[in-house]
């Protein structure tokens, strides 16, 4: 997968390359979401919105597949955001790390919304 962060006045756009449509799998999406989230967190973003419009093309109207792909985004992002810092020593002079706090998934239909909610519940 490939990422490209475009900076512009007031907003940023991160483009993810997943390859050819026929070769896109939930695992590729899971890995791309993890890569994107790590990059965004490293760039000190606190929130992000992900447009899942391309999943319509990949899923070809199959809401179950659409939900599976959205679930892969949630799972990849969740795994990438996990930090186990309990036993890490803290330097009082260091600023606390900036963590990504909010991910908004942009979807267009009620059917997609239902599929996404089910998949995210499974991914959690």
Coordinates of N, CA and C in Angstrom, one line a residue:
X1 N 0.8 -1.2 0.0 CA 0.0 0.0 0.0 C 0.9 1.2 0.0
X2 N 0.4 2.3 -0.5 CA 1.1 3.6 -0.6 C 0.3 4.7 0.1
X3 N 1.0 5.7 0.7 CA 0.3 6.8 1.2 C 0.9 8.1 0.7
X4 N 0.1 9.1 0.6 CA 0.5 10.5 0.2 C -0.3 11.5 1.0
X5 N 0.4 12.3 1.8 CA -0.3 13.3 2.6 C -0.1 14.7 1.9
X6 N -1.3 15.2 1.5 CA -1.3 16.5 0.8 C -1.7 17.6 1.8
X7 N -0.8 18.6 2.0 CA -1.1 19.7 3.0 C -1.6 20.8 2.2
X8 N -2.7 21.4 2.7 CA -3.3 22.6 2.1 C -3.7 23.5 3.2
X9 N -4.1 24.7 2.8 CA -4.5 25.7 3.9 C -5.8 25.2 4.6
X10 N -5.6 24.9 5.9 CA -6.7 24.6 6.7 C -7.1 23.1 6.7
X11 N -6.7 22.3 5.8 CA -7.1 20.9 5.8 C -6.0 20.1 5.1
X12 N -6.0 18.8 5.4 CA -5.1 17.9 4.8 C -5.8 16.7 4.2
X13 N -5.3 16.2 3.2 CA -5.9 15.0 2.5 C -4.8 13.9 2.5
X14 N -5.2 12.7 2.9 CA -4.3 11.6 2.9 C -4.9 10.6 1.8
X15 N -4.1 10.3 0.8 CA -4.5 9.4 -0.2 C -3.9 8.0 0.0
X16 N -4.7 7.0 -0.1 CA -4.2 5.6 0.1 C -4.3 4.9 -1.2
X17 N -3.2 4.3 -1.6 CA -3.2 3.4 -2.8 C -3.3 2.0 -2.4
X18 N -4.3 1.3 -2.9 CA -4.5 -0.1 -2.5 C -4.3 -1.1 -3.7
X19 N -4.0 -0.6 -4.9 CA -3.7 -1.4 -6.0 C -5.0 -1.5 -6.9
X20 N -5.0 -2.6 -7.7 CA -6.2 -2.8 -8.6 C -7.4 -3.2 -7.8
X21 N -8.6 -2.7 -8.3 CA -9.8 -3.0 -7.6 C -10.0 -4.5 -7.4
X22 N -9.7 -5.3 -8.4 CA -10.0 -6.8 -8.3 C -9.0 -7.4 -7.3
X23 N -7.9 -6.8 -6.9 CA -7.0 -7.4 -6.0 C -7.1 -6.9 -4.6
X24 N -8.1 -6.0 -4.3 CA -8.2 -5.4 -3.0 C -8.9 -6.4 -2.1
X25 N -8.4 -6.7 -0.9 CA -8.9 -7.6 0.1 C -9.1 -6.9 1.4
X26 N -9.8 -7.5 2.3 CA -10.0 -6.9 3.6 C -8.6 -6.8 4.3
X27 N -7.8 -7.7 4.1 CA -6.4 -7.7 4.7 C -5.6 -6.5 4.2
X28 N -5.7 -6.2 2.9 CA -5.0 -5.1 2.4 C -5.5 -3.8 3.0
X29 N -6.8 -3.7 3.1 CA -7.4 -2.5 3.7 C -7.1 -2.4 5.2
X30 N -7.0 -3.5 5.9 CA -6.6 -3.5 7.3 C -5.2 -3.0 7.4
X31 N -4.3 -3.4 6.6 CA -2.9 -3.0 6.6 C -2.8 -1.5 6.2
X32 N -3.5 -1.1 5.2 CA -3.5 0.3 4.8 C -4.0 1.2 5.9
X33 N -5.1 0.8 6.5 CA -5.7 1.6 7.6 C -4.7 1.8 8.8
X34 N -4.0 0.7 9.1 CA -3.0 0.7 10.2 C -1.8 1.7 9.8
X35 N -1.4 1.6 8.5 CA -0.3 2.4 8.0 C -0.7 3.9 8.1
X36 N -1.9 4.2 7.6 CA -2.4 5.6 7.6 C -2.6 6.1 9.0
X37 N -3.1 5.3 9.9 CA -3.3 5.8 11.3 C -1.9 6.1 12.0
X38 N -1.0 5.2 11.8 CA 0.4 5.5 12.4 C 1.0 6.7 11.8
X39 N 0.8 6.9 10.5 CA 1.3 8.2 9.9 C 0.6 9.4 10.4
X40 N -0.7 9.3 10.5 CA -1.4 10.5 11.0 C -1.1 10.8 12.5
X41 N -0.9 9.8 13.3 CA -0.5 10.0 14.7 C 0.9 10.6 14.8
X42 N 1.8 10.1 14.0 CA 3.1 10.6 14.0 C 3.1 12.1 13.5
X43 N 2.2 12.4 12.7 CA 2.1 13.8 12.2 C 1.2 14.7 13.2
X44 N 0.9 14.1 14.3 CA 0.2 14.8 15.4 C -1.3 15.2 15.1
X45 N -1.9 14.4 14.3 CA -3.4 14.6 14.1 C -4.1 14.1 15.3
X46 N -5.2 14.8 15.6 CA -6.1 14.3 16.7 C -7.4 13.7 16.2
X47 N -7.8 14.1 15.0 CA -9.0 13.5 14.4 C -8.8 13.3 12.9
X48 N -9.6 12.4 12.4 CA -9.6 12.1 10.9 C -10.9 11.7 10.5
X49 N -11.2 12.0 9.2 CA -12.5 11.5 8.6 C -12.0 10.6 7.4
X50 N -12.6 9.4 7.3 CA -12.3 8.5 6.2 C -13.5 8.3 5.3
X51 N -13.3 8.7 4.0 CA -14.4 8.5 3.0 C -14.4 7.1 2.5
X52 N -15.4 6.3 2.8 CA -15.5 4.9 2.4 C -16.2 4.8 1.0
X53 N -16.3 5.9 0.2 CA -17.0 5.8 -1.0 C -16.4 4.8 -2.0
X54 N -15.1 4.6 -2.0 CA -14.4 3.6 -2.9 C -14.9 2.2 -2.6
X55 N -15.4 1.9 -1.4 CA -15.8 0.6 -1.1 C -17.1 0.2 -1.9
X56 N -17.8 1.2 -2.3 CA -19.0 1.0 -3.1 C -18.6 0.3 -4.4
X57 N -17.5 0.8 -5.0 CA -17.0 0.2 -6.2 C -16.4 -1.2 -6.0
X58 N -15.7 -1.4 -4.9 CA -15.1 -2.7 -4.5 C -16.1 -3.7 -4.2
X59 N -17.1 -3.3 -3.4 CA -18.2 -4.2 -2.9 C -19.3 -4.4 -4.0
X60 N -19.3 -3.6 -5.0 CA -20.3 -3.7 -6.1 C -21.7 -3.9 -5.6
X61 N -22.1 -3.1 -4.6 CA -23.5 -3.1 -4.1 C -23.7 -4.2 -3.0
X62 N -22.7 -5.0 -2.7 CA -22.9 -6.0 -1.7 C -22.6 -5.4 -0.3
X63 N -23.7 -5.2 0.5 CA -23.5 -4.5 1.8 C -22.7 -5.3 2.7
X64 N -22.8 -6.7 2.6 CA -22.0 -7.5 3.5 C -20.5 -7.3 3.3
X65 N -20.1 -7.2 2.0 CA -18.7 -7.0 1.7 C -18.3 -5.6 2.1
X66 N -19.2 -4.6 1.8 CA -19.0 -3.2 2.2 C -18.7 -3.2 3.7
X67 N -19.5 -3.8 4.5 CA -19.3 -3.9 6.0 C -18.0 -4.6 6.4
X68 N -17.7 -5.6 5.7 CA -16.4 -6.3 6.0 C -15.2 -5.4 5.7
X69 N -15.3 -4.7 4.7 CA -14.2 -3.7 4.4 C -14.1 -2.6 5.4
X70 N -15.3 -2.1 5.8 CA -15.3 -1.0 6.8 C -14.8 -1.6 8.1
X71 N -15.2 -2.8 8.5 CA -14.7 -3.5 9.7 C -13.2 -3.6 9.6
X72 N -12.6 -3.9 8.5 CA -11.2 -4.0 8.3 C -10.5 -2.7 8.6
X73 N -11.1 -1.6 8.2 CA -10.6 -0.2 8.5 C -10.6 -0.1 10.1
X74 N -11.7 -0.4 10.7 CA -11.8 -0.2 12.2 C -10.7 -1.1 12.9
X75 N -10.6 -2.4 12.4 CA -9.7 -3.3 13.1 C -8.2 -2.8 12.9
X76 N -7.9 -2.5 11.6 CA -6.5 -2.0 11.4 C -6.2 -0.7 12.2
X77 N -7.1 0.2 12.2 CA -6.9 1.4 12.9 C -6.8 1.1 14.4
X78 N -7.6 0.3 14.9 CA -7.6 0.0 16.4 C -6.3 -0.7 16.8
X79 N -5.8 -1.6 16.0 CA -4.6 -2.3 16.3 C -3.4 -1.3 16.2
X80 N -3.4 -0.4 15.3 CA -2.3 0.6 15.1 C -2.3 1.6 16.3
X81 N -3.5 1.9 16.8 CA -3.6 2.9 17.9 C -3.3 2.4 19.2
X82 N -3.2 1.1 19.4 CA -2.9 0.5 20.7 C -1.5 0.8 21.1
X83 N -1.4 1.4 22.4 CA -0.1 1.7 22.9 C -0.1 1.1 24.4
X84 N 0.9 0.3 24.6 CA 1.1 -0.2 26.0 C 2.2 0.6 26.6
X85 N 1.9 1.6 27.4 CA 3.0 2.4 28.0 C 3.0 2.4 29.5
X86 N 2.4 1.4 30.1 CA 2.3 1.3 31.5 C 3.6 1.3 32.2
X87 N 4.6 0.5 31.7 CA 5.9 0.4 32.3 C 7.0 1.2 31.7
X88 N 6.6 2.1 30.8 CA 7.5 3.0 30.2 C 7.8 4.2 31.1
X89 N 9.1 4.5 31.3 CA 9.4 5.6 32.2 C 9.0 6.9 31.5
X90 N 8.6 7.8 32.3 CA 8.1 9.1 31.8 C 9.1 10.2 32.2
X91 N 9.5 11.0 31.3 CA 10.4 12.1 31.6 C 9.4 13.3 31.8
X92 N 9.5 14.0 32.9 CA 8.6 15.1 33.2 C 8.8 16.3 32.3
X93 N 10.0 16.4 31.7 CA 10.2 17.5 30.7 C 9.6 17.3 29.4
X94 N 9.3 16.0 29.1 CA 8.7 15.7 27.7 C 7.2 16.0 27.7
X95 N 6.8 16.5 26.6 CA 5.4 16.7 26.3 C 4.7 15.3 26.1
X96 N 3.5 15.1 26.6 CA 2.9 13.8 26.3 C 2.7 13.6 24.8
X97 N 2.7 12.4 24.3 CA 2.6 12.2 22.9 C 1.1 12.6 22.4
X98 N 1.0 13.1 21.2 CA -0.3 13.4 20.7 C -0.9 12.1 20.1
X99 N -2.1 11.8 20.5 CA -2.7 10.6 20.1 C -3.9 10.9 19.2
X100 N -4.2 10.1 18.2 CA -5.3 10.2 17.4 C -6.5 9.8 18.3
X101 N -7.5 10.7 18.4 CA -8.6 10.5 19.4 C -9.9 10.1 18.7
X102 N -10.1 10.5 17.4 CA -11.4 10.4 16.8 C -11.2 10.0 15.3
X103 N -11.9 8.9 14.9 CA -11.9 8.5 13.5 C -13.4 8.5 13.1
X104 N -13.7 9.3 12.0 CA -15.1 9.4 11.5 C -15.1 8.7 10.2
X105 N -16.0 7.7 10.0 CA -16.2 7.0 8.8 C -17.4 7.6 8.0
X106 N -17.1 8.1 6.8 CA -18.1 8.8 6.0 C -18.7 7.7 5.1
X107 N -20.1 7.5 5.2 CA -20.8 6.6 4.5 C -22.1 7.3 3.9
X108 N -22.7 6.6 2.9 CA -23.8 7.4 2.2 C -25.2 6.8 2.4
X109 N -25.3 5.5 2.7 CA -26.7 5.0 2.8 C -26.9 4.3 4.1
X110 N -28.2 4.2 4.5 CA -28.6 3.5 5.7 C -28.1 2.0 5.7
X111 N -28.2 1.4 4.5 CA -27.8 0.0 4.4 C -26.3 -0.1 4.8
X112 N -25.5 0.8 4.2 CA -24.1 0.8 4.5 C -23.9 1.1 6.0
X113 N -24.6 2.0 6.6 CA -24.5 2.3 8.0 C -24.7 1.1 8.8
X114 N -25.8 0.4 8.6 CA -26.1 -0.9 9.3 C -24.9 -1.9 9.2
X115 N -24.5 -2.1 8.0 CA -23.4 -3.0 7.7 C -22.1 -2.6 8.5
X116 N -21.8 -1.3 8.4 CA -20.6 -0.8 9.1 C -20.7 -0.9 10.6
X117 N -21.9 -0.6 11.2 CA -22.0 -0.8 12.6 C -21.8 -2.2 13.1
X118 N -22.4 -3.2 12.3 CA -22.2 -4.6 12.7 C -20.7 -5.0 12.6
X119 N -20.1 -4.6 11.5 CA -18.7 -4.9 11.3 C -17.7 -4.3 12.4
X120 N -18.0 -3.1 12.8 CA -17.2 -2.4 13.8 C -17.4 -3.1 15.1
X121 N -18.6 -3.5 15.4 CA -18.9 -4.2 16.7 C -18.1 -5.5 16.7
X122 N -18.0 -6.2 15.6 CA -17.2 -7.4 15.5 C -15.8 -7.1 15.7
X123 N -15.3 -6.1 15.1 CA -13.9 -5.7 15.1 C -13.4 -5.3 16.5
X124 N -14.3 -4.7 17.3 CA -13.9 -4.3 18.6 C -13.8 -5.5 19.5

